[in-house]
Coordinates of C-alpha atoms in Angstrom, one line a residue:
X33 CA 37.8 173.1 -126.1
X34 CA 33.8 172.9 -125.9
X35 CA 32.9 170.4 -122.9
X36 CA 30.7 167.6 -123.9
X37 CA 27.4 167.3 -122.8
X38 CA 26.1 165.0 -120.1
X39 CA 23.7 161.8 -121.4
X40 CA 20.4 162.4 -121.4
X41 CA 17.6 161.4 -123.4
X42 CA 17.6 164.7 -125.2
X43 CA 21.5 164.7 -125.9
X44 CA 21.0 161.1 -126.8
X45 CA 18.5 162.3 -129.7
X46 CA 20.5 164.8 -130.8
X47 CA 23.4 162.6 -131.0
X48 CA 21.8 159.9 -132.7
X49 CA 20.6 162.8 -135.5
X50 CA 24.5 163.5 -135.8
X51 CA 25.4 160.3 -136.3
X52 CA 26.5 158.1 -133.6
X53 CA 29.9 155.8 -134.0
X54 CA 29.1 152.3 -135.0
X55 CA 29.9 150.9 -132.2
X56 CA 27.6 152.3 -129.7
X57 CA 24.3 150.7 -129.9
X58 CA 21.6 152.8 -129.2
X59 CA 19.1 151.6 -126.4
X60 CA 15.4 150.5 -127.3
X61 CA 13.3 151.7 -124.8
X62 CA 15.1 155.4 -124.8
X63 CA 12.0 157.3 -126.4
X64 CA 9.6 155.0 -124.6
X65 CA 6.9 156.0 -121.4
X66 CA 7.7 152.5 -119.4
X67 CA 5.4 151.6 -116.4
X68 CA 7.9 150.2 -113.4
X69 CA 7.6 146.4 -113.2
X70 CA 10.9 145.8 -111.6
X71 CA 12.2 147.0 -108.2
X72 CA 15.4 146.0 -108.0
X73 CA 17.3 146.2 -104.4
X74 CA 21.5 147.2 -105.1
X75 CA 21.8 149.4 -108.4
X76 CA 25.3 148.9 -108.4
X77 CA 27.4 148.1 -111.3
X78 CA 27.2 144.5 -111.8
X79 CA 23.1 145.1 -112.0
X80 CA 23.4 147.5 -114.5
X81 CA 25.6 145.6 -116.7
X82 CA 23.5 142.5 -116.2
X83 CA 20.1 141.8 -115.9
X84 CA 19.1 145.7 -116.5
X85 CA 20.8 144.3 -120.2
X86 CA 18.9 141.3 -120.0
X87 CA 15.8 143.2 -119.2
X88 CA 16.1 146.0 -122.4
X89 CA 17.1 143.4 -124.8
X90 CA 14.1 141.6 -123.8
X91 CA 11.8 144.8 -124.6
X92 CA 13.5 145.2 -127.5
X93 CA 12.6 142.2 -129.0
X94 CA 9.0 142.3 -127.8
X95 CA 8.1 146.0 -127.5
X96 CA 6.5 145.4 -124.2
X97 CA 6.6 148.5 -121.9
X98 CA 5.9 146.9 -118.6
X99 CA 9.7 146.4 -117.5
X100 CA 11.0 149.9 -116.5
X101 CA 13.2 149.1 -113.4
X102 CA 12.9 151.1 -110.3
X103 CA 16.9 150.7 -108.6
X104 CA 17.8 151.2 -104.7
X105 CA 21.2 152.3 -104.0
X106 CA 22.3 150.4 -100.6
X107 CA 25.3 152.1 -99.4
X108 CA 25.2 155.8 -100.7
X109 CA 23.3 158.0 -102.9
X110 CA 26.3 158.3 -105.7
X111 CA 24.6 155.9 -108.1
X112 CA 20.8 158.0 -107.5
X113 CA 23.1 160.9 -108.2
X114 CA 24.8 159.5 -111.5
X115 CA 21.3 158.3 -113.0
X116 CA 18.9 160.6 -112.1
X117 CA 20.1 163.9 -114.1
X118 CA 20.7 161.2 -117.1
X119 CA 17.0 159.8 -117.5
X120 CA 18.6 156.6 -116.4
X121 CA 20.4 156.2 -119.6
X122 CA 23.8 155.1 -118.9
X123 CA 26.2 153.4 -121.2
X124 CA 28.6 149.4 -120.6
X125 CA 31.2 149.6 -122.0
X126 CA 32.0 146.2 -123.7
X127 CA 35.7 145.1 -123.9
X128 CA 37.9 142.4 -125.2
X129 CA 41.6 141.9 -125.7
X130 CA 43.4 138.3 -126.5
X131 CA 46.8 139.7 -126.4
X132 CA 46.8 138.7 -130.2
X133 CA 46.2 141.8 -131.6
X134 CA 42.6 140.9 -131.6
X135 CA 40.8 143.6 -129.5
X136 CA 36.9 145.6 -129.9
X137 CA 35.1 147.8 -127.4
X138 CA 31.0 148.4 -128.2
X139 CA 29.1 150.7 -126.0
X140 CA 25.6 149.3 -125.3
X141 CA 23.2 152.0 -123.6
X142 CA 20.7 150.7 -121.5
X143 CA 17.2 153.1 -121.0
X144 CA 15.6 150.9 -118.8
X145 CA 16.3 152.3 -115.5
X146 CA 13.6 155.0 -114.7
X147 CA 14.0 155.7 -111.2
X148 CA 16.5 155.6 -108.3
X149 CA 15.9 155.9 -105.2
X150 CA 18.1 155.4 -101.8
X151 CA 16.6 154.1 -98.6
X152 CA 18.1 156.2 -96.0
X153 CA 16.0 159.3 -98.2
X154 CA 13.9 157.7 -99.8
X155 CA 12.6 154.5 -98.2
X156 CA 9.0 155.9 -98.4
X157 CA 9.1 155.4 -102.4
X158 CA 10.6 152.1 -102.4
X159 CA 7.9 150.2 -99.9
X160 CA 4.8 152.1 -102.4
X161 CA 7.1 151.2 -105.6
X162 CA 6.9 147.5 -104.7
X163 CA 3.3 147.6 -103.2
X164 CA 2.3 149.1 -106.7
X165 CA -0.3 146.6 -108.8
X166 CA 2.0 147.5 -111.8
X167 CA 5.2 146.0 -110.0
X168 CA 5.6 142.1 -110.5
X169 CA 9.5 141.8 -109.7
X170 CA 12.0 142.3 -106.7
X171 CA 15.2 141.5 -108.0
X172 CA 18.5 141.5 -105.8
X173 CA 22.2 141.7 -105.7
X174 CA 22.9 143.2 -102.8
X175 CA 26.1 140.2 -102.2
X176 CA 26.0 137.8 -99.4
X177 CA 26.5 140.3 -96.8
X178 CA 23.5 142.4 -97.5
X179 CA 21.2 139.2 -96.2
X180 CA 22.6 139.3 -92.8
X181 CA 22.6 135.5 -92.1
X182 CA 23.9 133.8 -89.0
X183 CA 26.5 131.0 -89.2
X184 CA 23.8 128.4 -89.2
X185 CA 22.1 130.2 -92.0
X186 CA 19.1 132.1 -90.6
X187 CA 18.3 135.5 -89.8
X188 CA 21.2 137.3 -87.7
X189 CA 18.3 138.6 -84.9
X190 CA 21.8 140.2 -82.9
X191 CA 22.3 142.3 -86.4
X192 CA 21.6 145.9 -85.0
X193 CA 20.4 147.2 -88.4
X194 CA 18.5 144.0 -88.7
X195 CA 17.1 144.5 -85.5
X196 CA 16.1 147.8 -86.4
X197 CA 14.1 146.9 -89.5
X198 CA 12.0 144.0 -87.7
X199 CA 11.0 146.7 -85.3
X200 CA 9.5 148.9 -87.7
X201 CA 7.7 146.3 -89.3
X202 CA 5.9 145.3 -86.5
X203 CA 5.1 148.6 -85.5
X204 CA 3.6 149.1 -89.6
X205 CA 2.3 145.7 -88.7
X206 CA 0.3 146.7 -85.4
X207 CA -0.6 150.1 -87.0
X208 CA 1.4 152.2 -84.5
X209 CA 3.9 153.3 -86.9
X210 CA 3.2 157.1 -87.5
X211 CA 4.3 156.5 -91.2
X212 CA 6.3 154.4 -93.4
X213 CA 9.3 157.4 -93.9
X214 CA 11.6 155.7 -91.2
X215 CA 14.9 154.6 -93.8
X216 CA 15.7 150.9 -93.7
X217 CA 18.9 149.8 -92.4
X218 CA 19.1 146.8 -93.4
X219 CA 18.3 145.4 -97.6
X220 CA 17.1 142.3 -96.0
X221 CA 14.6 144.0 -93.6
X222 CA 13.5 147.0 -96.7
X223 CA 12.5 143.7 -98.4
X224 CA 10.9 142.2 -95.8
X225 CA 9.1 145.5 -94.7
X226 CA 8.2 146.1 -98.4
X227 CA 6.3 142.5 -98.3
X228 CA 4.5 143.4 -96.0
X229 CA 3.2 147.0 -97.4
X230 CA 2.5 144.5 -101.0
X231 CA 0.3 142.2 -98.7
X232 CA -1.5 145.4 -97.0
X233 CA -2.3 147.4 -100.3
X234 CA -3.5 144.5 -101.9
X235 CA -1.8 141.4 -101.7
X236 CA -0.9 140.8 -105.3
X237 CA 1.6 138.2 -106.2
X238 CA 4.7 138.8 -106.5
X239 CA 8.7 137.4 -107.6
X240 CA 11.4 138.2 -105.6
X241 CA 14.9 137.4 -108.3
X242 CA 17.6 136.6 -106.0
X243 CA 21.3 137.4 -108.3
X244 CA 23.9 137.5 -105.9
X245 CA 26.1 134.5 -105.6
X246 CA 24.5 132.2 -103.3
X247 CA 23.8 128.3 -103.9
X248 CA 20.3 127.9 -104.2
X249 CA 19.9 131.3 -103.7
X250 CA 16.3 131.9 -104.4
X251 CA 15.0 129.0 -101.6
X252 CA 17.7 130.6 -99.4
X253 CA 16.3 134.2 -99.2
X254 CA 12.9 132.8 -99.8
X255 CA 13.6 130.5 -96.2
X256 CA 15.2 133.4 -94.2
X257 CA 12.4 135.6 -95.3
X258 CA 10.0 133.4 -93.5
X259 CA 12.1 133.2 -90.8
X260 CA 12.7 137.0 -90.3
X261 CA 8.8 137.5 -90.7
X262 CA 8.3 134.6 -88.1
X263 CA 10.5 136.1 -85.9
X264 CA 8.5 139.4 -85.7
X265 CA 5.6 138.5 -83.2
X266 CA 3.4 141.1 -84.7
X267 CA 4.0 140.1 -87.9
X268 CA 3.9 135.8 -87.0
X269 CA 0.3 136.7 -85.4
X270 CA -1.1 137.9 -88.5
X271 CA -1.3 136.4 -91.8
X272 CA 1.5 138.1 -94.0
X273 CA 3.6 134.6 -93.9
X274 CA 0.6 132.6 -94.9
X275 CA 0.2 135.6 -98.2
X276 CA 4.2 135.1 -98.6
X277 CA 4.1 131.4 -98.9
X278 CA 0.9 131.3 -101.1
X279 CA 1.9 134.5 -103.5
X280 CA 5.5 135.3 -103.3
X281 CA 7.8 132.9 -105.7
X282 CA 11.8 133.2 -105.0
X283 CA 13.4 131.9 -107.9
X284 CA 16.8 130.5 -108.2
X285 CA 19.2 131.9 -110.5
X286 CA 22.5 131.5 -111.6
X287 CA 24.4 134.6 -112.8
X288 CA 27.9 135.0 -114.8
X289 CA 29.6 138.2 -115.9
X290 CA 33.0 139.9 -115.5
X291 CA 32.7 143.3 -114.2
X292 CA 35.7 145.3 -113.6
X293 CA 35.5 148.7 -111.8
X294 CA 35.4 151.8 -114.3
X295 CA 38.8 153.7 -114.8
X296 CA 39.5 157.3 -116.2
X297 CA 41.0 155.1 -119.5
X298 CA 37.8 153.3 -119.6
X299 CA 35.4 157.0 -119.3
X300 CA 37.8 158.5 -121.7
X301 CA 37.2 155.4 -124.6
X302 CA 33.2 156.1 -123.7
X303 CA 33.3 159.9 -124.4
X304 CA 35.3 159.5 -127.5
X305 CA 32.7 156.6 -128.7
X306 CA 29.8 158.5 -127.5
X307 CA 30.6 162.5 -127.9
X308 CA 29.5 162.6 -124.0
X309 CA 30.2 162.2 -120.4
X310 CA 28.1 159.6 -118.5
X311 CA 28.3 159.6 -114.9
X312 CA 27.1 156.2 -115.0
X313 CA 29.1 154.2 -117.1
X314 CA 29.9 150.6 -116.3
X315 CA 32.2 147.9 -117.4
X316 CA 32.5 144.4 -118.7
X317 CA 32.8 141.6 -121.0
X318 CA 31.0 140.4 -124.1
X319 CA 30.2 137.0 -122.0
X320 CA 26.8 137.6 -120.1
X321 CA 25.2 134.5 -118.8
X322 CA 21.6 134.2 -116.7
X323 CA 19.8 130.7 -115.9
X324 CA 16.6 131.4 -114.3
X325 CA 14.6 129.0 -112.4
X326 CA 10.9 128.9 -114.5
X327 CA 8.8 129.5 -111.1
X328 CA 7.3 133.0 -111.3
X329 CA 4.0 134.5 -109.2
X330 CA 3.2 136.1 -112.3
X331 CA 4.0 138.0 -115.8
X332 CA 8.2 138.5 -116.5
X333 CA 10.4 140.5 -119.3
X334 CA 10.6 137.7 -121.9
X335 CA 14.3 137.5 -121.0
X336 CA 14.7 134.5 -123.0
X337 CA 14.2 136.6 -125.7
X338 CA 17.2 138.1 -124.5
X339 CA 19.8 134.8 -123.9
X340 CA 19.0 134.3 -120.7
X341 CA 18.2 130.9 -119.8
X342 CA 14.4 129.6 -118.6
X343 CA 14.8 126.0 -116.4
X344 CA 12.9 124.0 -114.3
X345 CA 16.5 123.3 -112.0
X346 CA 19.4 125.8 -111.8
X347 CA 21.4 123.5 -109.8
X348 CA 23.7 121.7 -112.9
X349 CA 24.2 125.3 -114.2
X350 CA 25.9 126.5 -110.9
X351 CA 27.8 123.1 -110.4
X352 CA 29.4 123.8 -113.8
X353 CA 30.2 127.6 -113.2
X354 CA 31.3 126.6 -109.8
X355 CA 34.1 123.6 -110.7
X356 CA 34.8 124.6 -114.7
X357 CA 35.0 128.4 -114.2
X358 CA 35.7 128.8 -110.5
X359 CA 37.4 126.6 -109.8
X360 CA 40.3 126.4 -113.0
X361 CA 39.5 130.8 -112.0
X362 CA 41.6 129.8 -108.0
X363 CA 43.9 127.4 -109.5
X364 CA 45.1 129.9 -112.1
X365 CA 45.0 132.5 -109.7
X366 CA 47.6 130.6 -107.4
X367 CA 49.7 129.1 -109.4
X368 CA 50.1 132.0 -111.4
X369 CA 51.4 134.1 -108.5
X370 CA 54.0 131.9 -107.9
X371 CA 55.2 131.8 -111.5
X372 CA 55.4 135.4 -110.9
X373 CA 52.0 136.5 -113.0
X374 CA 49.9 139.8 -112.4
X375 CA 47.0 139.1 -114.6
X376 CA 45.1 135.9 -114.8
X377 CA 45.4 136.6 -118.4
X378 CA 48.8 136.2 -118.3
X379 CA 48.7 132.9 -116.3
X380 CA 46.4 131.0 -118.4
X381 CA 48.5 132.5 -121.5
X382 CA 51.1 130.7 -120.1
X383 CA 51.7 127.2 -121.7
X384 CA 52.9 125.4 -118.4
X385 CA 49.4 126.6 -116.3
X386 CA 47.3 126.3 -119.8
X387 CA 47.9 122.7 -119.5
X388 CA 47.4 122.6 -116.2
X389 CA 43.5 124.2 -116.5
X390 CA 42.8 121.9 -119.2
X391 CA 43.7 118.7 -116.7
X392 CA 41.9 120.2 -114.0
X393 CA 38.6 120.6 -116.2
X394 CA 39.0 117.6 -118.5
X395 CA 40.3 114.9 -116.3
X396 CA 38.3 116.5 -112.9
X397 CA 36.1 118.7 -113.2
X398 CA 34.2 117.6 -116.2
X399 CA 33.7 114.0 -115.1
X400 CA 32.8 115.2 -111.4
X401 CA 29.5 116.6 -113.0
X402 CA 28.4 113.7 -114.2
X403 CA 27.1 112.8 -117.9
X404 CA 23.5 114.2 -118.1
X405 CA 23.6 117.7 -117.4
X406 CA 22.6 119.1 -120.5
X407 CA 24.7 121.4 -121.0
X408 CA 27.9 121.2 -123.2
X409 CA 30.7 121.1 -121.6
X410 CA 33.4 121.1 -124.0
X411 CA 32.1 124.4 -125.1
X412 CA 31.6 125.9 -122.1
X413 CA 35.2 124.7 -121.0
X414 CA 36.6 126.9 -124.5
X415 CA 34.6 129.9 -123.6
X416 CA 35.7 130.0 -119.6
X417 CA 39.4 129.8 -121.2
X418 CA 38.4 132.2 -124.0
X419 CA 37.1 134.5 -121.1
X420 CA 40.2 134.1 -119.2
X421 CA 42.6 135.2 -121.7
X422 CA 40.7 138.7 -121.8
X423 CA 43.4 141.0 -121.1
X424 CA 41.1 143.6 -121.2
X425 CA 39.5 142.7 -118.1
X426 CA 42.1 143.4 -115.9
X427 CA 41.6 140.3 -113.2
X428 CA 45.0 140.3 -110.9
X429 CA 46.0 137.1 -109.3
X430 CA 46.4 137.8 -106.2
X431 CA 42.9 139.2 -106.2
X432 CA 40.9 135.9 -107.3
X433 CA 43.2 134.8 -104.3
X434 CA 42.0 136.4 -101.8
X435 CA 39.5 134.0 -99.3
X436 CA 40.6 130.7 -100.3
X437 CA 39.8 129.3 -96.8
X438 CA 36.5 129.6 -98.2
X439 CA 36.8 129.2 -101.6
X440 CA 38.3 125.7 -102.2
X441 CA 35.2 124.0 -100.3
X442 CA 32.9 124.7 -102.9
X443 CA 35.1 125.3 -105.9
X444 CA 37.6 122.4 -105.4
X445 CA 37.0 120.0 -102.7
X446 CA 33.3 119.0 -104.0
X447 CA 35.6 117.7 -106.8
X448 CA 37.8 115.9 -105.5
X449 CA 35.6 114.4 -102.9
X450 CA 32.7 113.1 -106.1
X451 CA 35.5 111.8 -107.9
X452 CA 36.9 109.4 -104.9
X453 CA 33.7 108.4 -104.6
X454 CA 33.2 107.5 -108.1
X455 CA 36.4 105.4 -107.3
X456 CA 39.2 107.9 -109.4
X457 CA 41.9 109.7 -107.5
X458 CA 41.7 113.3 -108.7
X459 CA 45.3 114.4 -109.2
X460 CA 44.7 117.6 -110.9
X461 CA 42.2 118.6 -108.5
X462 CA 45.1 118.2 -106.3
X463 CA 47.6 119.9 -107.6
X464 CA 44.9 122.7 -107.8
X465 CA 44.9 122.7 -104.0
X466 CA 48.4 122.1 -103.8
X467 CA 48.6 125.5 -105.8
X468 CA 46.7 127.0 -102.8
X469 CA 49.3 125.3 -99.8
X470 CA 52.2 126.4 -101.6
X471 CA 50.5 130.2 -102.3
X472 CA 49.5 129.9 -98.7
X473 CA 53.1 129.1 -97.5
X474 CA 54.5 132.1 -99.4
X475 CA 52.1 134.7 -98.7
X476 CA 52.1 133.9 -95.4
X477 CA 55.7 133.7 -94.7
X478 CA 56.5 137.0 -96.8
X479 CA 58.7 135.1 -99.6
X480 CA 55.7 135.8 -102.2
X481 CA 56.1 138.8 -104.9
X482 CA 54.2 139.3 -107.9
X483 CA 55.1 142.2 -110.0
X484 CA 57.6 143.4 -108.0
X485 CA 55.1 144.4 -104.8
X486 CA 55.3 142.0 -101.7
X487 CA 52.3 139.5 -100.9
X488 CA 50.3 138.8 -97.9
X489 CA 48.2 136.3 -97.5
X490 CA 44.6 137.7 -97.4
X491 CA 42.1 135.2 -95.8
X492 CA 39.4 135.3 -93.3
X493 CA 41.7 132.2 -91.7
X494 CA 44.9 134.0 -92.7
X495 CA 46.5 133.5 -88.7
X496 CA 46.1 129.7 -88.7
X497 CA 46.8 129.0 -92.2
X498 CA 49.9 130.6 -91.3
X499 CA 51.2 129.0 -88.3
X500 CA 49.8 125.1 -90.1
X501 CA 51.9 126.4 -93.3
X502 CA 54.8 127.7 -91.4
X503 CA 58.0 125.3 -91.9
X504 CA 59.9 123.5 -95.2
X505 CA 57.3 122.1 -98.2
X506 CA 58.2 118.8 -96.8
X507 CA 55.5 118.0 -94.9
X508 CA 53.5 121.3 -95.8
X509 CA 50.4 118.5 -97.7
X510 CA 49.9 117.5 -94.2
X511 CA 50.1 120.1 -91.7
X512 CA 47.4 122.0 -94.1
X513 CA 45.6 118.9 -94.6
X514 CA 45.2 117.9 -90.7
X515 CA 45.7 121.2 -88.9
X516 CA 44.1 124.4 -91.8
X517 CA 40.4 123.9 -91.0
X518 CA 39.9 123.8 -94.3
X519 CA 39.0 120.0 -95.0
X520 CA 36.4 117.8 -93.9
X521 CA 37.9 114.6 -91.8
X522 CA 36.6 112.8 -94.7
X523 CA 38.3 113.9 -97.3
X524 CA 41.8 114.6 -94.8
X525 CA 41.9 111.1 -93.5
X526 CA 41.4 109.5 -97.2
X527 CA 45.3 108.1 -98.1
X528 CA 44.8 108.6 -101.9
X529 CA 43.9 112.2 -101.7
X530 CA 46.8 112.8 -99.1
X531 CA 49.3 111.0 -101.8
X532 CA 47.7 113.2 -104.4
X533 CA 47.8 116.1 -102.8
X534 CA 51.4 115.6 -101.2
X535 CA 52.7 114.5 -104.7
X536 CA 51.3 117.9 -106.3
X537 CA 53.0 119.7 -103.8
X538 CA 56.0 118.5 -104.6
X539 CA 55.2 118.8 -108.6
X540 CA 54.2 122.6 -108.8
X541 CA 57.3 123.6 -106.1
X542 CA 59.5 122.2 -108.9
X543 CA 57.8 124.5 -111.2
X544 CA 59.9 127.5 -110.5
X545 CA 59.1 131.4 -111.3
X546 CA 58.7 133.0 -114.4
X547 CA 58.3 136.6 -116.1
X548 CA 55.7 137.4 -118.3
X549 CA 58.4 138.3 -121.1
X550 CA 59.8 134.6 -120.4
X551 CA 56.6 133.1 -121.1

């Protein structure tokens, strides 16, 4: 059997002159010389099924060549070494399953990624990439570990790789620095290090697109970056933080897409679709959703072009992804391990927990937002249920479990805690944590299986949750609710909460265990 040949731009033409399957869309910019506009710190697979879509379905409705995106690998060079023989080109792989019968795949190539470089090689091409004139984006998802932030927030100064960084800037700072070649350790400090090169080659203006998961996320970065640079004495003395404050914008954003790691079934579908192998194929749903704070230094893709969403405030967009889609996400998650469920596809298919969700998010989570978002609600509840059911996906229940110590504050508890105020008693935000107490007792306690395979409980807190969970259900409401760290003493001491929550309890135990056939 004849191999296929790798993706390239010149097996791409030659496979479009074949004839390509119909469902493989063919990319925009592939034929196209594109000057790099976007730097973009953590190539990994979420960015390249995200905003680099976002980015070529923007120049493919304008035709504007700016936008070619320079990625930075963080933790290895594998990605560098996928792309780099392929152009860039690389394919996502789109796919849907209801469990109706109703299934499609597409494979969408993207051709906007040009260059890849990784820091610990190549650090000297990233700092001139985003000193360039032609570069007018950072973007980032490099996920909330890669920002190296104390408890309180700030810079981590006791970080050693952290540490590291800040010395090399202010040696590059003081002009001691023999060169610019010594590899970041830190994606924090490259950024913060790359500032500075920007402000010494010219000082043009500059947006830095924060995309990882972080409330507020673009003020966040854009505060611990003056910190980090204040906290440098070379770099405080002189007047790169003045240039950052006047000339650097930090956006917020609010980002929303499913993507699952690629399997050997998932490369196999790709090469029969495509007619090749591509080292850099990534996965994930239809849904793709990106609200961007309208504050830029200068020009941008004309993502809006593209779907994405252009606001003056973020902040109702990641309310509503936070309480309709993360939060019904947990409470599916654990009480469908208890019924016995391995897929949150299966859990929300089944009719006892699809009731459930809809309470949550009609009688809680929907009134907790108030009634002038702007959004619609009622159709962004059917989509996040839509989204759920996607059996193609692959989402396990016990892995949307995982962290719920420090989950529930900001998925559940904001609810529950708005709607007391507001003077209702949120019972199906309650038996959504209730769901969680009862997980927690299993898991912990080695009574929970799910698909046959034993469950521990896997939380930063996991220790104390388990010695406040430990004894009979009765009771379990408020040994968790005094004595799990979880809740704040205003929400713990408030009686109608603690009836709620006690009476959930006592609802979902009576539930009882299921198997998927059963459902």
């Amino acid at each position: 059997m004849t191999p296929l040949p790798r993706l390239d731009r010149r097996t791409l033409d030659s496979l479009v002159a074949s004839g390509l399957d119909p469902a493989v869309r063919v990319p925009a910019t592939a034929s196209r010389d594109l000057a790099t506009g976007i730097v973009h710190l953590g190539i990994g697979a979420f960015h390249r099924a995200h905003q680099a879509v976002f980015t070529e379905r923007a120049a493919a409705a304008t035709g504007d060549d700016r936008w070619g995106i320079h990625g930075v690998t963080q933790r290895s060079a594998s990605v560098r070494d996928q792309l780099l023989p392929q152009g860039g080109l690389y394919g996502v792989l789109e796919v849907s399953d209801d469990g109706r019968g109703r299934a499609s795949t597409v494979l969408d190539l993207v051709g906007s990624v040009r260059d890849v470089s990784y820091p610990a090689e190549d650090t000297a091409r990233v700092l001139a990439a985003i000193a360039a004139p032609t570069t007018h984006i950072v973007s980032l998802t490099v996920t909330e570990k890669g920002y190296r932030r104390a408890a309180d927030g700030g810079p981590d100064l006791a970080d050693p790789a952290l540490a590291f960084d800040l010395g090399v800037l202010a040696h590059e700072i003081d002009g001691s620095a023999t060169d610019d070649r010594e590899p970041s350790r830190s994606a924090i400090g490259l950024l913060v290090r790359a500032l500075a090169h920007r402000w010494r080659a010219g000082a043009e203006p500059l947006s830095v697109v924060v995309c990882d998961n972080l409330l507020d996320n673009g003020p966040q970065v854009e505060a611990l970056v003056h910190a980090l640079v204040a906290a440098c004495p070379a770099a405080a003395s002189s007047e790169l933080l003045d240039w950052i404050r006047s000339s650097v914008a930090f956006p917020a954003t609010m980002v929303d897409r499913i993507v699952p790691a690629t399997t050997d079934a998932h490369r196999r579908v790709a090469e029969r679709l495509l007619g090749a192998t591509d080292a850099g194929l990534v996965v994930a749903e239809p849904f793709r959703q990106w609200v961007i704070q309208d504050r830029f230094a200068g020009p941008r893709p004309a993502w809006e072009l593209a779907g994405a969403t252009l606001t003056a405030d973020v902040t109702p967009y990641e309310q509503t992804k936070l309480r309709l889609l993360n939060g019904t996400h947990s409470m599916l998650a654990y009480a469908g391990a208890l019924r016995g469920h391995t897929m949150i596809a299966d859990a929300v298919a089944d009719p006892v927990l699809h009731d459930l969700a809809l309470a949550l998010i009609d009688e809680d989570s929907m009134p907790s937002l108030g009634p002038d978002t702007g959004i619609d609600l009622e159709a962004y509840r059917d989509s996040v249920l839509e989204r759920f059911a996607n059996a193609a996906i692959g989402h396990t229940t016990v892995q949307v479990a995982m962290d719920g110590s420090q989950k529930l504050p900001i998925r559940l508890l904001g609810i529950a805690r708005d709607r007391l105020a507001a003077g209702h008693v949120p019972h199906a935000a309650a038996r959504a944590v209730a769901a969680w107490m009862l997980y927690v007792r299993a898991a912990s306690s080695s009574t929970l299986e799910v698909g046959g395979a034993p469950v521990a409980l896997d939380d930063p807190a996991a220790a104390r949750l388990g010695n406040a969970a430990a004894g009979s259900v009765d009771g379990l409401a408020d040994r968790l609710l005094d004595s799990s760290g979880v809740f704040p003493a205003d929400l713990a001491e408030d009686d109608r909460w603690r009836a709620a929550v006690r009476a959930g309890v006592t609802e979902l135990d009576g539930l009882g265990a299921v198997t998927p056939a059963g459902v």
